[in-house]
mmCIF file of C-alpha atoms and ligand atoms in Angstrom:
data_model
loop_
_atom_site.group_PDB
_atom_site.id
_atom_site.type_symbol
_atom_site.label_atom_id
_atom_site.label_comp_id
_atom_site.label_asym_id
_atom_site.label_seq_id
_atom_site.Cartn_x
_atom_site.Cartn_y
_atom_site.Cartn_z
ATOM 1 C CA MET A 56 22.572 -0.592 -13.137
ATOM 2 C CA ASN A 57 19.349 -1.624 -11.365
ATOM 3 C CA TRP A 58 16.428 0.333 -12.349
ATOM 4 C CA PHE A 59 12.875 1.026 -11.003
ATOM 5 C CA GLU A 60 10.447 1.809 -13.879
ATOM 6 C CA GLU A 61 7.503 3.666 -12.924
ATOM 7 C CA THR A 62 4.534 2.131 -14.464
ATOM 8 C CA LEU A 63 1.682 4.560 -14.651
ATOM 9 C CA TYR A 64 1.783 5.375 -18.226
ATOM 10 C CA ARG A 65 2.636 2.574 -21.022
ATOM 11 C CA GLU A 66 4.089 4.939 -23.771
ATOM 12 C CA VAL A 67 6.098 7.508 -21.290
ATOM 13 C CA GLY A 68 7.790 7.436 -18.101
ATOM 14 C CA GLN A 69 10.395 8.065 -15.313
ATOM 15 C CA ARG A 70 12.989 5.441 -13.823
ATOM 16 C CA PHE A 71 14.799 5.400 -10.928
ATOM 17 C CA VAL A 72 18.457 3.658 -10.344
ATOM 18 C CA VAL A 73 17.778 1.478 -7.396
ATOM 19 C CA GLY A 74 20.726 1.482 -4.594
ATOM 20 C CA GLN A 75 19.199 -0.874 -2.576
ATOM 21 C CA ILE A 76 15.373 -2.214 -1.973
ATOM 22 C CA LEU A 77 14.794 -1.532 2.026
ATOM 23 C CA TYR A 78 11.444 -3.600 1.801
ATOM 24 C CA ARG A 79 9.327 -5.449 -0.480
ATOM 25 C CA GLU A 80 5.848 -6.663 0.012
ATOM 26 C CA LYS A 81 2.668 -7.610 -1.861
ATOM 27 C CA THR A 82 0.304 -6.301 1.353
ATOM 28 C CA GLU A 83 -3.337 -7.260 1.177
ATOM 29 C CA HIS A 84 -4.029 -4.447 -0.791
ATOM 30 C CA GLN A 85 -0.869 -3.448 -2.670
ATOM 31 C CA ASP A 86 2.526 -4.093 -4.106
ATOM 32 C CA LEU A 87 4.793 -1.902 -1.585
ATOM 33 C CA VAL A 88 8.378 -1.042 -2.509
ATOM 34 C CA ILE A 89 10.874 0.728 -0.311
ATOM 35 C CA PHE A 90 14.076 1.929 -1.540
ATOM 36 C CA GLU A 91 17.140 3.867 -2.058
ATOM 37 C CA ASN A 92 18.017 6.322 -4.943
ATOM 38 C CA PRO A 93 21.369 8.342 -4.886
ATOM 39 C CA VAL A 94 19.520 11.208 -6.229
ATOM 40 C CA MET A 95 16.102 11.380 -4.312
ATOM 41 C CA GLY A 96 16.850 9.573 -1.418
ATOM 42 C CA ARG A 97 14.430 6.570 -0.170
ATOM 43 C CA ILE A 98 11.479 6.472 -2.175
ATOM 44 C CA LEU A 99 8.060 4.497 -1.623
ATOM 45 C CA ALA A 100 6.195 3.177 -4.230
ATOM 46 C CA LEU A 101 2.837 1.300 -4.363
ATOM 47 C CA ASP A 102 1.563 -0.786 -7.513
ATOM 48 C CA GLY A 103 4.755 0.518 -9.613
ATOM 49 C CA ILE A 104 3.680 4.360 -8.901
ATOM 50 C CA ILE A 105 5.856 6.720 -7.170
ATOM 51 C CA GLN A 106 4.009 7.668 -4.013
ATOM 52 C CA THR A 107 6.366 10.028 -2.422
ATOM 53 C CA THR A 108 10.705 10.383 -2.071
ATOM 54 C CA GLU A 109 12.557 12.007 0.941
ATOM 55 C CA ARG A 110 14.089 14.861 -1.407
ATOM 56 C CA ASP A 111 10.695 16.289 -2.790
ATOM 57 C CA GLU A 112 7.835 15.221 -0.362
ATOM 58 C CA PHE A 113 7.721 18.597 1.224
ATOM 59 C CA ILE A 114 6.500 20.338 -2.033
ATOM 60 C CA TYR A 115 3.180 18.135 -2.209
ATOM 61 C CA HIS A 116 2.468 17.817 1.928
ATOM 62 C CA GLU A 117 3.173 21.567 2.487
ATOM 63 C CA MET A 118 0.808 22.480 -0.348
ATOM 64 C CA LEU A 119 -1.989 19.918 0.428
ATOM 65 C CA THR A 120 -1.891 21.092 3.858
ATOM 66 C CA HIS A 121 -1.013 24.989 4.312
ATOM 67 C CA VAL A 122 -2.994 26.374 1.556
ATOM 68 C CA PRO A 123 -6.362 24.944 3.014
ATOM 69 C CA ILE A 124 -5.523 25.408 6.363
ATOM 70 C CA LEU A 125 -4.570 28.805 6.416
ATOM 71 C CA ALA A 126 -7.323 29.848 4.060
ATOM 72 C CA HIS A 127 -9.634 28.588 6.510
ATOM 73 C CA GLY A 128 -8.139 30.558 9.317
ATOM 74 C CA GLY A 129 -9.695 28.610 12.131
ATOM 75 C CA VAL A 130 -8.711 25.033 11.603
ATOM 76 C CA LYS A 131 -9.453 22.830 14.460
ATOM 77 C CA ARG A 132 -10.052 19.164 13.299
ATOM 78 C CA VAL A 133 -8.588 17.655 10.248
ATOM 79 C CA LEU A 134 -9.159 14.477 8.329
ATOM 80 C CA ILE A 135 -6.518 12.880 6.245
ATOM 81 C CA ILE A 136 -7.860 9.870 4.058
ATOM 82 C CA GLY A 137 -5.242 7.956 2.723
ATOM 83 C CA GLY A 138 -1.453 9.687 3.356
ATOM 84 C CA GLY A 139 -0.063 6.274 4.443
ATOM 85 C CA ASP A 140 3.664 7.835 4.459
ATOM 86 C CA GLY A 141 3.001 10.335 7.258
ATOM 87 C CA GLY A 142 4.141 13.089 5.459
ATOM 88 C CA MET A 143 0.679 14.719 5.575
ATOM 89 C CA LEU A 144 -0.349 14.027 9.136
ATOM 90 C CA GLU A 145 3.424 15.650 9.986
ATOM 91 C CA GLU A 146 2.564 18.876 8.369
ATOM 92 C CA VAL A 147 -1.165 19.260 9.672
ATOM 93 C CA LEU A 148 0.269 18.707 13.124
ATOM 94 C CA LYS A 149 2.573 21.999 12.661
ATOM 95 C CA HIS A 150 -0.660 23.836 13.299
ATOM 96 C CA PRO A 151 -2.519 24.134 16.385
ATOM 97 C CA VAL A 152 -5.123 21.672 15.528
ATOM 98 C CA GLU A 153 -7.083 19.547 18.376
ATOM 99 C CA LYS A 154 -7.290 16.687 16.497
ATOM 100 C CA CYS A 155 -5.884 14.900 13.163
ATOM 101 C CA THR A 156 -7.916 11.942 11.757
ATOM 102 C CA MET A 157 -5.716 9.612 9.154
ATOM 103 C CA VAL A 158 -7.877 6.831 7.321
ATOM 104 C CA GLU A 159 -5.528 4.619 6.078
ATOM 105 C CA ILE A 160 -6.394 1.511 4.381
ATOM 106 C CA ASP A 161 -3.063 -0.257 4.283
ATOM 107 C CA ARG A 162 -1.401 -0.714 7.826
ATOM 108 C CA ALA A 163 1.549 -1.853 6.203
ATOM 109 C CA VAL A 164 2.300 1.266 4.429
ATOM 110 C CA VAL A 165 2.030 3.075 7.996
ATOM 111 C CA ASP A 166 4.221 0.467 9.536
ATOM 112 C CA LEU A 167 6.866 0.681 6.908
ATOM 113 C CA SER A 168 6.812 4.586 6.500
ATOM 114 C CA ILE A 169 7.607 4.698 10.353
ATOM 115 C CA LYS A 170 10.242 2.252 10.264
ATOM 116 C CA TYR A 171 11.841 3.018 6.835
ATOM 117 C CA LEU A 172 10.921 6.867 6.161
ATOM 118 C CA PRO A 173 11.049 8.708 9.600
ATOM 119 C CA SER A 174 12.282 11.719 7.635
ATOM 120 C CA ILE A 175 9.151 11.957 6.207
ATOM 121 C CA CYS A 176 6.726 10.998 8.896
ATOM 122 C CA GLY A 177 8.963 12.336 11.845
ATOM 123 C CA ARG A 178 7.078 11.333 15.268
ATOM 124 C CA ALA A 179 3.575 12.359 13.701
ATOM 125 C CA PHE A 180 2.118 8.989 14.273
ATOM 126 C CA GLU A 181 2.950 9.041 17.956
ATOM 127 C CA ASP A 182 1.474 12.787 18.378
ATOM 128 C CA LYS A 183 -1.051 12.344 20.996
ATOM 129 C CA ARG A 184 -3.719 14.492 18.389
ATOM 130 C CA THR A 185 -3.207 11.665 16.099
ATOM 131 C CA ASP A 186 -6.095 9.364 15.642
ATOM 132 C CA LEU A 187 -5.085 6.784 13.046
ATOM 133 C CA ILE A 188 -7.771 4.491 11.880
ATOM 134 C CA ILE A 189 -7.259 1.730 9.560
ATOM 135 C CA ALA A 190 -10.051 1.432 6.900
ATOM 136 C CA ASP A 191 -11.319 2.272 3.512
ATOM 137 C CA GLY A 192 -11.531 5.649 3.250
ATOM 138 C CA LEU A 193 -15.123 5.052 1.347
ATOM 139 C CA LYS A 194 -16.814 3.197 4.327
ATOM 140 C CA TYR A 195 -15.284 5.512 7.026
ATOM 141 C CA ALA A 196 -16.925 8.658 5.241
ATOM 142 C CA ALA A 197 -20.118 6.815 4.721
ATOM 143 C CA GLU A 198 -20.529 5.971 8.322
ATOM 144 C CA THR A 199 -18.803 8.629 10.393
ATOM 145 C CA SER A 200 -20.606 11.176 12.496
ATOM 146 C CA ASP A 201 -17.541 13.021 13.344
ATOM 147 C CA LYS A 202 -17.534 16.392 11.540
ATOM 148 C CA PHE A 203 -14.326 18.337 9.957
ATOM 149 C CA ASP A 204 -13.079 21.700 9.047
ATOM 150 C CA ILE A 205 -10.561 20.289 6.439
ATOM 151 C CA ILE A 206 -10.454 16.858 4.696
ATOM 152 C CA ILE A 207 -7.421 16.343 2.341
ATOM 153 C CA VAL A 208 -7.616 13.405 0.086
ATOM 154 C CA ASP A 209 -4.236 12.151 -0.256
ATOM 155 C CA SER A 210 -4.921 8.877 -2.155
ATOM 156 C CA THR A 211 -3.176 6.878 -4.647
ATOM 157 C CA ASP A 212 -4.316 7.274 -7.996
ATOM 158 C CA PRO A 213 -7.920 6.007 -9.202
ATOM 159 C CA MET A 214 -7.143 2.775 -9.756
ATOM 160 C CA GLY A 215 -6.818 -0.035 -7.349
ATOM 161 C CA PRO A 216 -8.145 0.584 -3.943
ATOM 162 C CA GLY A 217 -7.667 4.652 -4.676
ATOM 163 C CA GLU A 218 -10.307 4.409 -7.373
ATOM 164 C CA VAL A 219 -13.098 4.836 -5.040
ATOM 165 C CA LEU A 220 -11.927 7.965 -3.611
ATOM 166 C CA PHE A 221 -12.772 9.485 -6.491
ATOM 167 C CA THR A 222 -16.495 8.871 -7.006
ATOM 168 C CA THR A 223 -19.508 11.156 -6.416
ATOM 169 C CA GLN A 224 -20.688 9.016 -3.290
ATOM 170 C CA PHE A 225 -17.224 9.510 -1.698
ATOM 171 C CA TYR A 226 -17.478 13.519 -2.020
ATOM 172 C CA THR A 227 -21.279 13.563 -1.077
ATOM 173 C CA ASP A 228 -19.894 12.021 2.148
ATOM 174 C CA CYS A 229 -16.967 14.084 2.329
ATOM 175 C CA ARG A 230 -19.603 17.047 1.748
ATOM 176 C CA ARG A 231 -21.640 15.693 4.884
ATOM 177 C CA CYS A 232 -18.745 15.183 7.075
ATOM 178 C CA LEU A 233 -17.768 19.049 6.915
ATOM 179 C CA ASN A 234 -18.191 21.861 9.362
ATOM 180 C CA PRO A 235 -19.831 25.016 8.112
ATOM 181 C CA GLY A 236 -17.097 26.601 6.272
ATOM 182 C CA GLY A 237 -15.172 23.609 5.679
ATOM 183 C CA LEU A 238 -12.586 22.742 2.854
ATOM 184 C CA LEU A 239 -12.114 19.464 1.059
ATOM 185 C CA VAL A 240 -8.834 19.207 -1.130
ATOM 186 C CA THR A 241 -7.909 15.959 -3.118
ATOM 187 C CA GLN A 242 -4.490 15.064 -4.878
ATOM 188 C CA ASN A 243 -6.056 15.417 -8.502
ATOM 189 C CA GLY A 244 -3.090 13.972 -10.631
ATOM 190 C CA VAL A 245 -0.606 15.597 -13.101
ATOM 191 C CA PRO A 246 -3.177 17.559 -15.664
ATOM 192 C CA PHE A 247 -0.679 17.105 -18.546
ATOM 193 C CA PHE A 248 -0.993 13.376 -18.701
ATOM 194 C CA GLN A 249 -3.983 12.650 -16.597
ATOM 195 C CA ALA A 250 -6.553 15.159 -17.838
ATOM 196 C CA GLU A 251 -9.558 13.003 -17.339
ATOM 197 C CA GLU A 252 -8.852 12.783 -13.828
ATOM 198 C CA LEU A 253 -9.273 16.732 -13.251
ATOM 199 C CA ARG A 254 -12.198 16.625 -15.735
ATOM 200 C CA MET A 255 -14.020 13.478 -13.820
ATOM 201 C CA THR A 256 -13.276 15.348 -10.255
ATOM 202 C CA ARG A 257 -14.488 18.691 -11.043
ATOM 203 C CA GLY A 258 -17.404 17.028 -12.756
ATOM 204 C CA ARG A 259 -17.907 14.989 -9.484
ATOM 205 C CA LEU A 260 -17.523 18.133 -7.236
ATOM 206 C CA LYS A 261 -19.460 21.178 -9.084
ATOM 207 C CA PRO A 262 -22.926 20.003 -8.295
ATOM 208 C CA LEU A 263 -21.814 19.618 -4.405
ATOM 209 C CA PHE A 264 -20.046 22.801 -3.507
ATOM 210 C CA LYS A 265 -20.663 26.474 -4.040
ATOM 211 C CA ASP A 266 -17.153 27.236 -5.110
ATOM 212 C CA VAL A 267 -14.847 24.242 -6.695
ATOM 213 C CA ALA A 268 -11.504 25.296 -7.852
ATOM 214 C CA CYS A 269 -7.932 23.947 -8.237
ATOM 215 C CA TYR A 270 -4.491 24.966 -7.737
ATOM 216 C CA VAL A 271 -1.296 23.755 -8.935
ATOM 217 C CA ALA A 272 2.001 23.100 -7.740
ATOM 218 C CA ALA A 273 5.488 21.195 -9.341
ATOM 219 C CA VAL A 274 6.505 17.927 -8.012
ATOM 220 C CA PRO A 275 9.600 16.429 -9.540
ATOM 221 C CA THR A 276 8.568 12.606 -9.183
ATOM 222 C CA TYR A 277 5.202 13.497 -10.190
ATOM 223 C CA TYR A 278 5.913 13.141 -13.532
ATOM 224 C CA GLY A 279 4.817 15.484 -16.375
ATOM 225 C CA GLY A 280 4.716 19.188 -15.167
ATOM 226 C CA PHE A 281 2.255 20.551 -12.113
ATOM 227 C CA MET A 282 0.009 18.293 -10.202
ATOM 228 C CA ALA A 283 -3.371 19.374 -9.626
ATOM 229 C CA PHE A 284 -5.015 20.087 -6.355
ATOM 230 C CA GLY A 285 -8.933 19.868 -6.178
ATOM 231 C CA TRP A 286 -10.868 22.356 -3.770
ATOM 232 C CA GLY A 287 -14.436 22.104 -2.969
ATOM 233 C CA THR A 288 -16.231 24.294 -0.232
ATOM 234 C CA ASP A 289 -19.529 26.441 0.551
ATOM 235 C CA ASN A 290 -16.829 28.938 2.011
ATOM 236 C CA ALA A 291 -16.144 30.775 -1.131
ATOM 237 C CA GLU A 292 -14.317 33.623 1.310
ATOM 238 C CA ALA A 293 -11.287 30.980 1.886
ATOM 239 C CA ARG A 294 -10.038 31.156 -1.622
ATOM 240 C CA ARG A 295 -10.512 34.941 -1.665
ATOM 241 C CA GLN A 296 -8.325 35.795 1.256
ATOM 242 C CA PRO A 297 -5.728 38.880 0.320
ATOM 243 C CA VAL A 298 -1.946 37.793 0.437
ATOM 244 C CA GLU A 299 -1.742 40.107 3.069
ATOM 245 C CA ALA A 300 -4.277 38.026 5.578
ATOM 246 C CA ILE A 301 -2.609 34.776 4.628
ATOM 247 C CA ARG A 302 1.128 36.391 5.282
ATOM 248 C CA LYS A 303 -0.500 37.201 8.793
ATOM 249 C CA ARG A 304 -1.624 33.950 9.425
ATOM 250 C CA PHE A 305 1.612 32.528 8.163
ATOM 251 C CA GLN A 306 3.472 34.330 10.589
ATOM 252 C CA THR A 307 1.411 33.611 13.481
ATOM 253 C CA ALA A 308 1.607 30.050 12.644
ATOM 254 C CA ARG A 309 5.435 30.481 12.771
ATOM 255 C CA LEU A 310 5.834 27.514 10.079
ATOM 256 C CA GLU A 311 9.058 26.555 8.574
ATOM 257 C CA THR A 312 8.527 25.744 5.115
ATOM 258 C CA ARG A 313 10.700 25.198 1.961
ATOM 259 C CA TYR A 314 8.057 24.958 -0.781
ATOM 260 C CA TYR A 315 4.985 27.298 0.264
ATOM 261 C CA THR A 316 5.089 30.862 0.849
ATOM 262 C CA PRO A 317 1.949 33.139 1.319
ATOM 263 C CA ASP A 318 2.613 34.722 -2.495
ATOM 264 C CA LEU A 319 2.864 31.108 -3.778
ATOM 265 C CA HIS A 320 -0.341 29.945 -2.209
ATOM 266 C CA VAL A 321 -2.198 32.844 -3.775
ATOM 267 C CA GLY A 322 -0.387 32.406 -7.258
ATOM 268 C CA ALA A 323 -0.965 28.495 -7.198
ATOM 269 C CA PHE A 324 -4.876 29.190 -8.074
ATOM 270 C CA ALA A 325 -3.623 30.718 -11.221
ATOM 271 C CA LEU A 326 -3.758 28.231 -13.386
ATOM 272 C CA PRO A 327 -1.846 27.279 -16.961
ATOM 273 C CA LYS A 328 -4.082 28.033 -19.689
ATOM 274 C CA PHE A 329 -4.720 24.492 -20.751
ATOM 275 C CA VAL A 330 -5.434 23.330 -16.989
ATOM 276 C CA GLY A 331 -8.010 26.279 -16.739
ATOM 277 C CA ASP A 332 -9.405 25.021 -20.015
ATOM 278 C CA LEU A 333 -9.675 21.306 -18.410
ATOM 279 C CA ILE A 334 -11.961 22.610 -15.977
ATOM 280 C CA ALA A 335 -13.902 25.568 -17.512
HETATM 281 N N1 LIG B 110 1.233 11.380 -2.762
HETATM 282 C C1 LIG B 110 0.680 10.329 -3.275
HETATM 283 C C2 LIG B 110 -0.038 10.464 -4.733
HETATM 284 O O1 LIG B 110 -0.332 11.757 -4.794
HETATM 285 O O2 LIG B 110 -0.322 9.408 -5.232
HETATM 286 C C3 LIG B 110 -0.046 9.251 -2.507
HETATM 287 C C4 LIG B 110 0.879 9.211 -1.218
HETATM 288 S S1 LIG B 110 -0.516 8.200 -0.160
HETATM 289 C C5 LIG B 110 1.043 7.022 0.098
HETATM 290 C C6 LIG B 110 -1.519 7.489 -0.608
HETATM 291 C C7 LIG B 110 -2.211 6.391 0.081
HETATM 292 O O3 LIG B 110 -3.604 6.216 -0.392
HETATM 293 C C8 LIG B 110 -1.550 5.026 0.100
HETATM 294 O O4 LIG B 110 -0.896 5.077 1.613
HETATM 295 C C9 LIG B 110 -2.809 4.106 0.252
HETATM 296 O O5 LIG B 110 -2.631 2.664 0.821
HETATM 297 C C10 LIG B 110 -4.067 4.966 0.690
HETATM 298 N N2 LIG B 110 -5.262 4.488 -0.052
HETATM 299 C C11 LIG B 110 -5.599 4.050 -1.369
HETATM 300 N N3 LIG B 110 -6.636 3.537 -1.260
HETATM 301 C C12 LIG B 110 -7.115 3.725 -0.223
HETATM 302 C C13 LIG B 110 -8.692 3.916 0.506
HETATM 303 N N4 LIG B 110 -9.627 3.393 -0.077
HETATM 304 N N5 LIG B 110 -9.044 4.471 1.633
HETATM 305 C C14 LIG B 110 -8.034 4.409 2.635
HETATM 306 N N6 LIG B 110 -6.815 4.433 2.094
HETATM 307 C C15 LIG B 110 -6.276 4.171 0.637
#
């Protein structure tokens, strides 16, 4: 048996039988591999860390798109920073948005996801509402004059090229790029093992936004229990929408989901005590 051993942590971790390596390359930015596993389907890993799998990608992508979009209620323009596999883009485009800009640093991730992971990105990159920009998200946020209703930071972990997407500078620029009432949401790791990442992001968002919060979802291949999502906005109403309002918007959007439900949307902000204590 050939195993892929995730290297995110030294002392604990997960491994996956490698059925077949579909592609492996040291790109300009990171070590990229796409391989088949009999249980999880095709898996994308960057720098030894699992990014997404065909079997459970829907959980993470549904929760980092439908929660902010349905909480906002009137989204026209979305910005995704990272997200090269296209899963986030595909979920955003299920909404009647005018445009979704995606700023991904590594073109190889996009090209190889289109080729090997069509079950994740679908035809999202061909959608006329998609505006794909190959650039460093930090640089883009500092320089763009475009404004967005939702900014989704679908980055790798805070190491390598993804590190800059966890800085105060980046969050300050994201704030500048939000329309009135806009929301910033971030992938914030697994607090059971990456408590510092959540605490750090919280500390950097707090001075920038009136409402800073966190919500969770359990993604099997983000090893260690709940994954946390950061939330920053001056639109304090967004997080306080009653479930009836979310249910109505969900029905109007006619979304097909496999993880997200309006009840789960509201419930996801109820945090396990140790997570709440981390960001108290
Ligand atoms: N779901 C994964 C997770 O939670 O770790 C993230 C998936 S997605 C593949 C992460 C993407 O962020 C990758 O395509 C990577 O190339 C991109 N990325 C990393 N650093 C970046 C940066 N500074 N600017 C833009 N994209 C970046």
